[in-house]
C-alpha cells in the first residue's frame, strides 16, 4: 500500500501513559495510584473537564490536592452537587479502592482555555498529592455533549 | 465455536492491564462487563486484534449495520489519525464487552454477543492521508452496469465505512451510536444500511442463509481458515477489498412467478438450495446436463450458470444481509450484497458483468446502491486501524 513520511504522528500513537500500581516505585511515584479510562471533553470554548477512575492499591488513603495540565494554567478540583459545581480542596482515593471522576460528580475542571481541545487530542495532566508528590497521566479528548452543567457563560462566577 | 473466547478471560486481561490488584471500580465510563451474569451468547467475543480485521472470516452474525461517512472540512493527515485513533479505541473496547470512554450507557456494551467492528476506507480518506495521486485506481466506483444499475447517491460510495455486526441488535445499535459520535467532528453520515440474517440458534450452525425471496443464498463460499479462502480474500499486506451492492427485491412481481419458474431463474431448488442437476446444496452443478428434449437442465440465463466464469480464480467471499425497511417504504425489501476479494477488477467485475448481461434474477432485482472500500490489515495492539497509511517509506 501507498505510504508517506509522517514521523510526527508516531508521537501520538500511545494512548495512556499512566503507570500500573506494581511498578509505581520504578516510575518514581510515591503512591500506588493508577488511572483508567481517562478522558477530557473536547471543546472550542474556554472551559472543559477531565474524567477517569483513580485507583489506589495501597493500604493508606491518598489525598489529591491539586491538578495541573499543559493545556491551561487554570485547572482545579471540582465537584458537581445537585447540578452546581463547586471547587473543592481535595479528593480522597480510598486505600484499596477507587475514586470515579465522572460527569455530574467529581471532576478535574479546566478554565481559561486559550485554544480548542480537539477530539482525539491527548492532554497531559499532573495530580499533586497531600505530600507534594505527583502522578502524571494522559487523557483522550472525546466529543461529548454532556458534562456542561454550569459551563455556560455567566454562570461561572464563584468558581 | 473454536474462534470464540468467553468474555471472562478477555475482561480479566483487560482489567489487569489498567487496574491493579482486583480493585472494585465503580464508574459509568469504566464499568467492566458483568461476565458472571451475562448469558453465554451475550458474553461471547471475537478478538479485535489480529493479522486480518475481524468480521470477514467466520460465521456472520445475525445483525449488521453498515455506516458510510463523508469526511468534512478538508482534513489533514493528523485529523484522520485522531479520528482513527478514537475509533480504534472504541472498537477494541466494544468488541471485548467494555464501555468506550465517555459512555453513559455502559450496560449496553456489556453483552457484545460476537460484536465486530470492521473498517473500510474510501478514496477520500486514503487521499487525505497519502495524497490524491497515490489512491489506487481500483478504489472508486465500479464500472457502470448500465443494463441493471439504478444507483442512488444516497446508497452509494463514501470516504469511510464502518461494518458493525453482532448477534444482539441492541449492542450493535449502541456500538454504532458511540462510533458515530466519535466521527461527528470529522465526518457526516452519508448512508447507513441495517441488515439481518437468520437469528442465532434458529438453524444449525453453518446453515446457509435464506434471502427474502426464500432462496438459499451464499452456497459455494470459500471455506474459512483454508488456503483457498486466503487466496480469494486476502491481499499480500493482509488487507482486502469490499464491494457493497444494495439490491432491491420486488416481492410483488416475484409473487407472479411459480416455484418452477423461480427455481429455473437460479438453477437451484428452493427447498434445499440443491442444483437442479443434483440432490444436495453443495453438489457441483452439471451445467452440461440436458433433459429429454435436449435443453440444458440449468438454463442459459440461470443465475448459477451466469455467475460462473471460465476462470476459477474469478470468485469472491459473499457475506450478504437481508434488509427490510417495513411496508410502505420505497424499495422496502432486498439484499445488502457484500463481497470481499483480493482484487476487484480481476475477481468481482467480470462476474458482475456477466450477470448484468444476463441473469434470470434480473427481472425481479435492481441494484440501487454501490460502494467500494479498501479494508486495511488487522490491527496490532497499540496501533490504530490503517496504521500502514501513516508509515514512512521504507
Coordinates of C-alpha atoms in Angstrom, one line a residue:
Chain A
X1 CA 0.0 0.0 0.0
X2 CA 1.0 3.6 -0.6
X3 CA 2.9 5.2 2.2
X4 CA 4.2 8.6 3.2
X5 CA 6.6 10.0 5.6
X6 CA 4.7 11.3 8.6
X7 CA 7.0 10.7 11.6
X8 CA 5.3 13.3 13.7
X9 CA 2.2 11.2 14.0
X10 CA 4.1 8.4 15.8
X11 CA 4.4 10.6 18.9
X12 CA 0.7 10.3 19.5
X13 CA 0.3 6.6 18.9
X14 CA 0.2 5.6 22.5
X15 CA -2.9 6.2 24.5
X16 CA -2.4 6.1 28.2
X17 CA 0.8 6.8 30.0
X18 CA -0.5 6.0 33.5
X19 CA 1.6 3.6 35.5
X20 CA 0.4 0.4 36.9
X21 CA 0.5 0.3 40.6
X22 CA 3.0 -2.6 40.9
X23 CA 5.7 -0.6 39.1
X24 CA 4.9 2.7 40.6
X25 CA 8.1 2.8 42.6
X26 CA 10.2 2.2 39.5
X27 CA 8.5 5.2 38.0
X28 CA 9.3 7.4 40.9
X29 CA 5.7 7.6 42.2
X30 CA 5.2 8.0 45.9
X31 CA 1.8 6.2 45.9
X32 CA 0.4 3.2 44.2
X33 CA -2.1 5.2 42.2
X34 CA -3.4 4.3 38.7
X35 CA -6.0 5.8 36.4
X36 CA -8.2 4.0 34.0
X37 CA -10.4 5.4 31.2
X38 CA -9.0 9.0 31.4
X39 CA -10.8 11.3 29.1
X40 CA -11.4 15.0 28.6
X41 CA -14.3 16.8 27.0
X42 CA -13.3 18.2 23.6
X43 CA -14.3 21.9 23.2
X44 CA -13.7 25.1 21.4
X45 CA -15.0 27.1 24.4
X46 CA -12.8 28.3 27.2
X47 CA -13.8 25.5 29.7
X48 CA -13.7 21.8 29.9
X49 CA -13.4 19.0 32.3
X50 CA -11.5 15.7 32.6
X51 CA -12.7 12.4 34.0
X52 CA -11.4 8.9 34.7
X53 CA -11.2 6.3 37.5
X54 CA -8.4 6.7 40.0
X55 CA -7.5 3.6 41.9
X56 CA -5.3 3.1 45.0
X57 CA -3.8 -0.3 45.6
X58 CA -2.0 0.8 48.7
X59 CA -3.2 0.4 52.3
X60 CA -3.4 4.2 53.0
X61 CA -5.9 6.8 51.7
X62 CA -4.3 9.1 49.3
X63 CA -5.5 12.7 49.0
X64 CA -5.3 14.6 45.7
X65 CA -4.8 18.3 46.5
X66 CA -4.2 19.8 43.1
X67 CA -4.0 19.4 39.3
X68 CA -2.0 21.0 36.5
X69 CA -2.2 20.5 32.8
X70 CA -0.2 21.6 29.8
X71 CA -3.4 23.0 28.1
X72 CA -4.1 25.8 30.6
X73 CA -2.7 27.4 33.7
X74 CA -6.1 27.1 35.4
X75 CA -7.1 23.6 36.5
X76 CA -9.0 22.9 39.6
X77 CA -10.6 20.1 41.6
X78 CA -14.4 20.4 41.3
X79 CA -17.4 18.6 42.4
X80 CA -20.9 18.9 41.0
X81 CA -23.6 18.6 43.6
X82 CA -27.3 19.0 42.6
X83 CA -26.2 20.4 39.3
X84 CA -24.0 23.1 40.8
X85 CA -20.2 23.0 40.6
X86 CA -18.0 23.8 43.5
X87 CA -14.3 23.9 43.8
X88 CA -13.0 21.5 46.4
X89 CA -9.7 21.4 48.3
X90 CA -9.0 17.7 47.9
X91 CA -10.2 14.4 46.6
X92 CA -9.6 11.2 48.6
X93 CA -8.7 8.0 46.9
X94 CA -9.5 5.4 49.5
X95 CA -7.0 2.7 50.4
X96 CA -7.6 -0.4 48.3
X97 CA -10.4 1.4 46.5
X98 CA -11.1 3.8 43.7
X99 CA -12.4 7.3 43.0
X100 CA -14.5 7.9 39.9
X101 CA -14.2 11.3 38.3
X102 CA -17.4 11.5 36.1
X103 CA -19.9 13.9 34.6
X104 CA -22.2 15.1 37.3
X105 CA -19.8 14.3 40.1
X106 CA -16.2 14.9 41.0
X107 CA -14.0 16.1 38.1
X108 CA -10.9 18.0 37.0
X109 CA -12.1 21.4 35.8
X110 CA -10.2 23.3 33.1
X111 CA -10.7 27.0 32.9
X112 CA -9.4 29.9 30.7
X113 CA -8.6 27.6 27.8
X114 CA -6.9 29.6 25.0
X115 CA -7.1 27.0 22.3
X116 CA -9.5 24.3 21.3
X117 CA -9.3 20.8 22.7
X118 CA -9.8 18.7 19.5
X119 CA -11.4 15.2 19.6
X120 CA -8.6 12.6 19.8
X121 CA -6.1 15.0 21.3
X122 CA -4.0 13.6 24.2
X123 CA -3.9 16.1 27.1
X124 CA -1.3 15.6 29.8
X125 CA -2.2 16.1 33.4
X126 CA -0.3 16.0 36.7
X127 CA -2.0 15.4 40.0
X128 CA -0.5 16.6 43.2
X129 CA -0.9 14.7 46.4
X130 CA -1.0 16.0 50.0
X131 CA 2.7 15.1 50.5
X132 CA 3.5 17.2 47.3
X133 CA 4.3 14.0 45.4
X134 CA 2.9 13.8 41.9
X135 CA 1.2 11.5 39.4
X136 CA 1.1 12.1 35.7
X137 CA -1.3 10.8 33.1
X138 CA -2.7 11.5 29.7
X139 CA -6.4 11.8 28.8
X140 CA -8.0 11.4 25.4
X141 CA -10.3 14.2 24.2
X142 CA -13.8 13.0 23.4
X143 CA -16.7 14.6 21.6
X144 CA -19.3 14.7 24.3
X145 CA -22.3 17.0 24.6
X146 CA -23.0 16.3 28.3
X147 CA -20.8 17.4 31.2
X148 CA -21.7 21.0 30.6
X149 CA -23.6 21.8 33.8
X150 CA -22.8 25.4 34.7
X151 CA -20.4 25.7 31.8
X152 CA -22.4 28.4 30.2
X153 CA -21.1 31.9 30.2
X154 CA -22.2 34.0 33.1
X155 CA -22.7 31.0 35.4
X156 CA -19.0 30.6 36.2
X157 CA -18.8 33.2 38.9
X158 CA -18.0 31.7 42.2
X159 CA -15.6 29.1 40.9
Chain B
X1 CA -17.1 -22.2 18.4
X2 CA -13.3 -22.6 18.2
X3 CA -12.6 -19.0 17.4
X4 CA -14.7 -17.6 20.2
X5 CA -13.5 -16.6 23.5
X6 CA -15.6 -16.2 26.6
X7 CA -15.7 -12.7 27.9
X8 CA -14.5 -13.6 31.4
X9 CA -11.0 -14.2 30.2
X10 CA -10.8 -11.1 28.0
X11 CA -12.2 -8.9 30.7
X12 CA -9.7 -10.2 33.2
X13 CA -6.8 -9.5 30.9
X14 CA -8.1 -6.1 30.0
X15 CA -8.8 -5.2 33.6
X16 CA -5.3 -6.3 34.7
X17 CA -3.7 -4.1 32.1
X18 CA -5.1 -0.9 33.7
X19 CA -6.2 -1.6 37.2
X20 CA -4.1 -3.4 39.7
X21 CA -5.0 -5.9 42.4
X22 CA -8.7 -6.6 41.7
X23 CA -9.9 -3.2 42.9
X24 CA -13.5 -2.6 43.0
X25 CA -14.2 0.0 40.4
X26 CA -17.5 1.9 40.1
X27 CA -17.8 4.3 37.3
X28 CA -20.2 4.9 34.4
X29 CA -17.3 5.2 32.0
X30 CA -15.3 2.2 33.1
X31 CA -17.6 -0.5 34.4
X32 CA -16.2 -3.8 33.2
X33 CA -18.7 -6.2 31.6
X34 CA -20.5 -8.4 34.1
X35 CA -19.0 -11.6 32.9
X36 CA -20.6 -13.6 35.7
X37 CA -24.1 -12.6 35.0
X38 CA -24.1 -12.4 31.2
X39 CA -25.6 -15.4 29.5
X40 CA -23.3 -17.3 27.1
X41 CA -24.4 -15.7 23.9
X42 CA -24.1 -12.2 25.2
X43 CA -20.7 -12.8 26.7
X44 CA -19.2 -14.3 23.5
X45 CA -16.5 -12.1 21.9
X46 CA -14.5 -12.1 18.7
X47 CA -10.9 -10.9 19.1
X48 CA -10.5 -7.4 17.6
X49 CA -6.7 -7.5 17.1
X50 CA -5.2 -9.8 14.6
X51 CA -3.5 -10.2 11.3
X52 CA -6.7 -9.5 9.4
X53 CA -9.6 -7.4 10.5
X54 CA -12.5 -9.3 12.2
X55 CA -15.9 -9.5 10.7
X56 CA -14.9 -11.1 7.4
X57 CA -13.7 -14.7 8.0
X58 CA -16.0 -16.7 10.2
X59 CA -19.8 -17.2 10.6
X60 CA -21.6 -14.0 10.0
X61 CA -23.5 -12.6 13.0
X62 CA -27.3 -12.2 12.9
X63 CA -27.3 -8.4 12.7
X64 CA -25.2 -5.9 10.9
X65 CA -25.2 -2.2 10.3
X66 CA -23.1 -0.5 7.7
X67 CA -22.4 3.2 8.0
X68 CA -20.7 5.2 5.3
X69 CA -19.3 8.7 6.0
X70 CA -18.2 11.7 4.0
X71 CA -15.2 13.5 5.5
X72 CA -15.9 17.2 6.3
X73 CA -13.6 20.2 6.2
X74 CA -10.6 19.1 4.2
X75 CA -8.9 17.0 6.9
X76 CA -5.2 16.8 7.3
X77 CA -3.4 13.5 7.9
X78 CA -3.2 14.4 11.6
X79 CA -7.0 14.8 11.7
X80 CA -7.5 11.4 10.1
X81 CA -5.1 9.9 12.6
X82 CA -7.0 11.4 15.6
X83 CA -10.3 10.0 14.1
X84 CA -8.9 6.5 13.5
X85 CA -7.3 6.6 17.0
X86 CA -10.6 7.3 18.6
X87 CA -12.5 4.7 16.6
X88 CA -9.8 2.0 17.1
X89 CA -10.1 2.5 20.9
X90 CA -13.9 2.4 20.8
X91 CA -13.8 -0.7 18.6
X92 CA -11.4 -2.7 20.8
X93 CA -13.4 -1.8 23.9
X94 CA -16.8 -2.5 22.5
X95 CA -15.8 -5.8 20.9
X96 CA -14.4 -7.0 24.2
X97 CA -17.5 -6.0 26.2
X98 CA -16.0 -2.9 27.7
X99 CA -17.6 0.5 27.5
X100 CA -15.8 3.1 25.4
X101 CA -14.6 6.3 27.1
X102 CA -17.5 8.7 27.9
X103 CA -20.2 6.0 27.5
X104 CA -23.1 6.8 29.8
X105 CA -24.9 3.6 28.8
X106 CA -22.1 1.1 29.7
X107 CA -24.7 -1.6 30.4
X108 CA -25.4 -1.8 26.7
X109 CA -21.7 -2.6 26.0
X110 CA -21.6 -5.4 28.5
X111 CA -23.1 -8.1 26.1
X112 CA -21.1 -7.9 22.9
X113 CA -22.5 -11.2 21.5
X114 CA -19.7 -11.6 19.0
X115 CA -19.6 -7.9 18.1
X116 CA -17.2 -7.0 15.4
X117 CA -16.2 -3.6 14.0
X118 CA -14.6 -3.6 10.6
X119 CA -13.2 -0.5 9.0
X120 CA -13.2 0.3 5.3
X121 CA -11.5 3.3 3.6
X122 CA -12.9 5.0 0.5
X123 CA -10.8 7.1 -1.9
X124 CA -11.4 10.3 0.0
X125 CA -9.9 9.1 3.2
X126 CA -6.9 7.5 1.6
X127 CA -6.3 10.7 -0.4
X128 CA -6.5 12.8 2.7
X129 CA -3.5 10.8 4.2
X130 CA -1.3 10.0 1.2
X131 CA -2.5 12.4 -1.5
X132 CA -4.9 12.1 -4.4
X133 CA -2.3 10.8 -6.8
X134 CA -1.5 7.8 -4.5
X135 CA -5.0 6.5 -4.4
X136 CA -5.1 3.1 -6.2
X137 CA -7.1 3.1 -9.4
X138 CA -9.4 0.3 -8.3
X139 CA -10.5 2.3 -5.2
X140 CA -13.6 4.1 -6.5
X141 CA -16.9 3.3 -8.1
X142 CA -17.3 0.1 -10.0
X143 CA -17.7 0.4 -13.8
X144 CA -21.3 1.1 -14.7
X145 CA -23.5 -1.9 -15.3
X146 CA -26.0 0.0 -17.5
X147 CA -28.3 -2.9 -18.1
X148 CA -29.3 -3.3 -14.4
X149 CA -28.0 -0.4 -12.3
X150 CA -30.5 2.2 -11.0
X151 CA -28.0 3.5 -8.4
X152 CA -29.0 6.2 -6.0
X153 CA -26.3 8.5 -4.5
X154 CA -27.8 8.2 -1.0
X155 CA -27.0 4.4 -1.1
X156 CA -23.6 4.7 -2.7
X157 CA -19.9 5.4 -2.1
X158 CA -18.3 7.2 0.8
X159 CA -14.9 8.0 2.4
X160 CA -15.1 5.8 5.5
X161 CA -17.1 2.7 6.2
X162 CA -17.9 1.0 9.5
X163 CA -19.3 -2.5 9.4
X164 CA -20.7 -3.3 12.8
X165 CA -22.0 -6.8 13.3
X166 CA -23.2 -8.8 16.2
X167 CA -25.7 -11.3 17.5
X168 CA -27.5 -8.8 19.7
X169 CA -29.3 -6.0 17.8
X170 CA -29.1 -3.7 20.9
X171 CA -25.4 -3.9 21.4
X172 CA -24.9 -3.4 17.7
X173 CA -27.1 -0.3 17.8
X174 CA -25.2 1.0 20.9
X175 CA -21.9 0.4 19.3
X176 CA -23.0 2.3 16.1
X177 CA -24.3 5.2 18.2
X178 CA -21.0 5.6 20.1
X179 CA -18.8 5.1 17.0
X180 CA -20.8 7.7 15.0
X181 CA -20.5 10.1 17.9
X182 CA -16.7 10.0 17.6
X183 CA -16.9 10.8 13.9
X184 CA -19.0 13.9 14.4
X185 CA -16.1 16.3 14.4
X186 CA -14.6 14.8 11.3
X187 CA -17.3 13.5 9.0
X188 CA -21.0 13.2 8.4
X189 CA -23.1 10.1 7.8
X190 CA -23.6 9.6 4.1
X191 CA -25.8 6.5 4.3
X192 CA -26.4 3.6 6.7
X193 CA -27.8 0.1 5.9
X194 CA -29.3 -2.1 8.6
X195 CA -29.4 -5.8 7.8
X196 CA -30.2 -9.1 9.3
X197 CA -29.6 -12.8 8.7
X198 CA -31.3 -15.8 10.4
X199 CA -31.5 -15.3 14.2
X200 CA -28.9 -17.1 16.2
X201 CA -29.9 -20.6 17.1
X202 CA -32.8 -20.7 14.6
X203 CA -30.9 -23.1 12.3
X204 CA -28.0 -25.4 13.0
X205 CA -24.6 -23.6 12.8
X206 CA -23.3 -23.3 9.3
X207 CA -26.7 -23.3 7.6
X208 CA -26.6 -21.1 4.6
X209 CA -28.8 -18.0 4.9
X210 CA -32.0 -17.6 3.1
X211 CA -32.9 -14.3 1.5
X212 CA -36.4 -12.7 1.4
X213 CA -37.1 -14.4 -1.9
X214 CA -36.8 -17.6 0.1
X215 CA -33.7 -18.7 -1.7
X216 CA -30.7 -20.3 -0.1
X217 CA -28.2 -17.5 -0.6
X218 CA -24.4 -18.0 -0.2
X219 CA -23.7 -21.5 -1.3
X220 CA -20.2 -22.3 -2.5
X221 CA -18.5 -19.6 -0.5
X222 CA -14.7 -20.1 0.3
X223 CA -14.3 -22.1 3.4
X224 CA -12.8 -20.0 6.3
X225 CA -9.3 -20.9 7.6
X226 CA -8.3 -22.6 4.3
X227 CA -5.6 -21.7 1.8
X228 CA -8.5 -21.2 -0.7
X229 CA -10.1 -18.6 1.5
X230 CA -6.8 -16.8 1.9
X231 CA -6.2 -16.8 -1.8
X232 CA -9.6 -15.4 -2.7
X233 CA -9.8 -12.8 0.1
X234 CA -6.5 -11.5 1.5
X235 CA -4.0 -9.3 -0.2
X236 CA -0.3 -9.8 0.5
X237 CA -0.4 -6.9 3.0
X238 CA -3.3 -8.7 4.9
X239 CA -5.8 -6.1 3.6
X240 CA -8.8 -6.9 1.3
X241 CA -11.4 -5.1 -0.7
X242 CA -15.1 -4.8 -0.1
X243 CA -17.9 -4.3 -2.6
X244 CA -21.3 -3.4 -1.3
X245 CA -24.4 -3.6 -3.6
X246 CA -27.8 -2.7 -2.3
X247 CA -30.2 -4.8 -4.3
X248 CA -33.9 -4.0 -4.2
X249 CA -36.0 -7.2 -4.5
X250 CA -39.5 -6.9 -5.9
X251 CA -41.7 -9.2 -3.8
X252 CA -44.8 -8.2 -5.7
X253 CA -43.6 -9.4 -9.2
X254 CA -41.7 -12.3 -7.6
X255 CA -45.1 -13.5 -6.4
X256 CA -46.2 -13.9 -10.0
X257 CA -43.6 -16.5 -10.7
X258 CA -44.4 -20.1 -9.7
X259 CA -41.9 -22.3 -7.9
X260 CA -40.8 -23.9 -11.1
X261 CA -40.1 -20.6 -12.7
X262 CA -38.3 -19.3 -9.6
X263 CA -36.0 -22.4 -9.5
X264 CA -35.3 -22.1 -13.2
X265 CA -34.2 -18.5 -12.8
X266 CA -31.5 -19.5 -10.4
X267 CA -30.8 -23.1 -11.3
X268 CA -31.3 -24.3 -7.7
X269 CA -34.2 -25.8 -5.8
X270 CA -35.9 -23.6 -3.3
X271 CA -36.4 -26.5 -0.8
X272 CA -32.7 -27.0 0.0
X273 CA -30.6 -25.0 -2.5
X274 CA -29.5 -28.1 -4.4
X275 CA -28.7 -27.6 -8.1
X276 CA -31.4 -28.8 -10.5
X277 CA -28.9 -31.4 -11.6
X278 CA -28.1 -32.6 -8.0
X279 CA -29.7 -33.6 -4.8
X280 CA -27.8 -31.6 -2.1
X281 CA -26.9 -28.0 -1.6
X282 CA -23.1 -28.5 -2.1
X283 CA -23.4 -30.8 -5.2
X284 CA -21.5 -29.4 -8.1
X285 CA -24.0 -28.2 -10.8
X286 CA -23.7 -30.0 -14.1
X287 CA -24.0 -27.2 -16.5
X288 CA -23.9 -29.6 -19.5
X289 CA -26.7 -31.9 -18.4
X290 CA -29.7 -31.9 -20.8
X291 CA -33.3 -33.0 -20.4
X292 CA -35.3 -35.4 -22.7
X293 CA -35.9 -32.5 -25.2
X294 CA -32.2 -31.7 -25.3
X295 CA -32.4 -28.4 -23.4
X296 CA -29.9 -27.8 -20.6
X297 CA -31.4 -28.6 -17.2
X298 CA -29.8 -25.5 -15.8
X299 CA -31.0 -22.9 -18.3
X300 CA -28.9 -20.5 -20.3
X301 CA -29.8 -17.5 -18.1
X302 CA -29.8 -19.4 -14.8
X303 CA -28.1 -17.3 -12.1
X304 CA -25.6 -20.0 -11.2
X305 CA -24.6 -20.6 -14.8
X306 CA -24.1 -16.8 -15.4
X307 CA -22.2 -16.3 -12.2
X308 CA -19.5 -18.8 -13.2
X309 CA -16.8 -17.6 -15.5
X310 CA -14.3 -19.9 -17.2
X311 CA -11.6 -18.7 -14.7
X312 CA -11.7 -20.4 -11.3
X313 CA -9.9 -17.5 -9.7
X314 CA -12.8 -15.2 -10.5
X315 CA -14.5 -15.9 -7.2
X316 CA -15.1 -13.9 -4.0
X317 CA -16.5 -14.2 -0.5
X318 CA -20.1 -13.3 -0.2
X319 CA -21.4 -12.0 3.2
X320 CA -24.9 -10.8 2.4
X321 CA -27.5 -9.5 4.8
X322 CA -31.2 -9.0 4.2
X323 CA -32.9 -5.7 4.6
X324 CA -36.5 -4.7 5.3
X325 CA -37.4 -1.1 5.8
X326 CA -41.0 -2.1 6.6
X327 CA -44.1 -2.0 4.4
X328 CA -44.9 1.3 2.7
X329 CA -41.3 2.3 2.0
X330 CA -39.8 2.6 -1.4
X331 CA -37.6 -0.4 -2.3
X332 CA -38.6 -1.7 1.0
X333 CA -37.1 -5.2 0.8
X334 CA -33.8 -6.5 -0.6
X335 CA -30.3 -7.7 -0.1
X336 CA -27.3 -5.9 1.2
X337 CA -24.9 -7.9 -1.0
X338 CA -21.4 -7.7 0.2
X339 CA -18.3 -9.3 -1.5
X340 CA -14.7 -9.5 -0.2
X341 CA -11.9 -10.2 -2.6
X342 CA -8.2 -9.5 -3.1
X343 CA -8.6 -8.0 -6.5
X344 CA -11.9 -6.3 -7.5
X345 CA -11.0 -5.8 -11.2
X346 CA -10.0 -9.4 -11.7
X347 CA -12.4 -11.3 -9.4
X348 CA -15.5 -9.3 -9.0
X349 CA -16.1 -7.2 -12.1
X350 CA -16.1 -10.0 -14.7
X351 CA -18.7 -11.9 -12.8
X352 CA -20.9 -8.8 -12.3
X353 CA -20.5 -8.0 -16.0
X354 CA -21.8 -11.5 -16.9
X355 CA -24.7 -11.1 -14.6
X356 CA -25.6 -7.7 -15.9
X357 CA -25.7 -9.0 -19.4
X358 CA -27.9 -11.9 -18.5
X359 CA -29.3 -13.3 -15.2
X360 CA -32.7 -14.9 -14.7
X361 CA -33.0 -12.9 -11.4
X362 CA -32.6 -9.5 -13.0
X363 CA -36.3 -9.5 -13.7
X364 CA -37.0 -9.1 -10.0
X365 CA -33.9 -7.4 -8.7
X366 CA -32.5 -3.9 -9.1
X367 CA -29.1 -2.6 -7.8
X368 CA -29.9 0.7 -6.1
X369 CA -26.6 1.3 -4.3
X370 CA -23.0 0.5 -4.9
X371 CA -19.8 1.2 -3.0
X372 CA -16.1 0.0 -2.9
X373 CA -13.8 0.2 0.1
X374 CA -10.3 -0.8 1.0
X375 CA -10.3 -2.9 4.1
X376 CA -6.9 -2.4 5.7
X377 CA -5.0 -5.1 7.5
X378 CA -5.8 -6.2 11.0
X379 CA -4.8 -4.1 14.0
X380 CA -2.0 -4.9 16.3
X381 CA -2.3 -4.0 20.0
X382 CA -1.2 -0.4 20.4
X383 CA -1.7 0.5 16.8
X384 CA -4.6 2.2 15.0
X385 CA -6.5 0.8 12.1
X386 CA -4.9 1.8 8.9
X387 CA -1.6 2.3 10.5
X388 CA 0.2 1.3 7.2
X389 CA -1.1 4.5 5.6
X390 CA 0.9 6.6 8.1
X391 CA 4.1 4.6 7.9
X392 CA 7.1 6.2 6.4
X393 CA 8.5 4.9 3.1
X394 CA 10.9 2.0 3.8

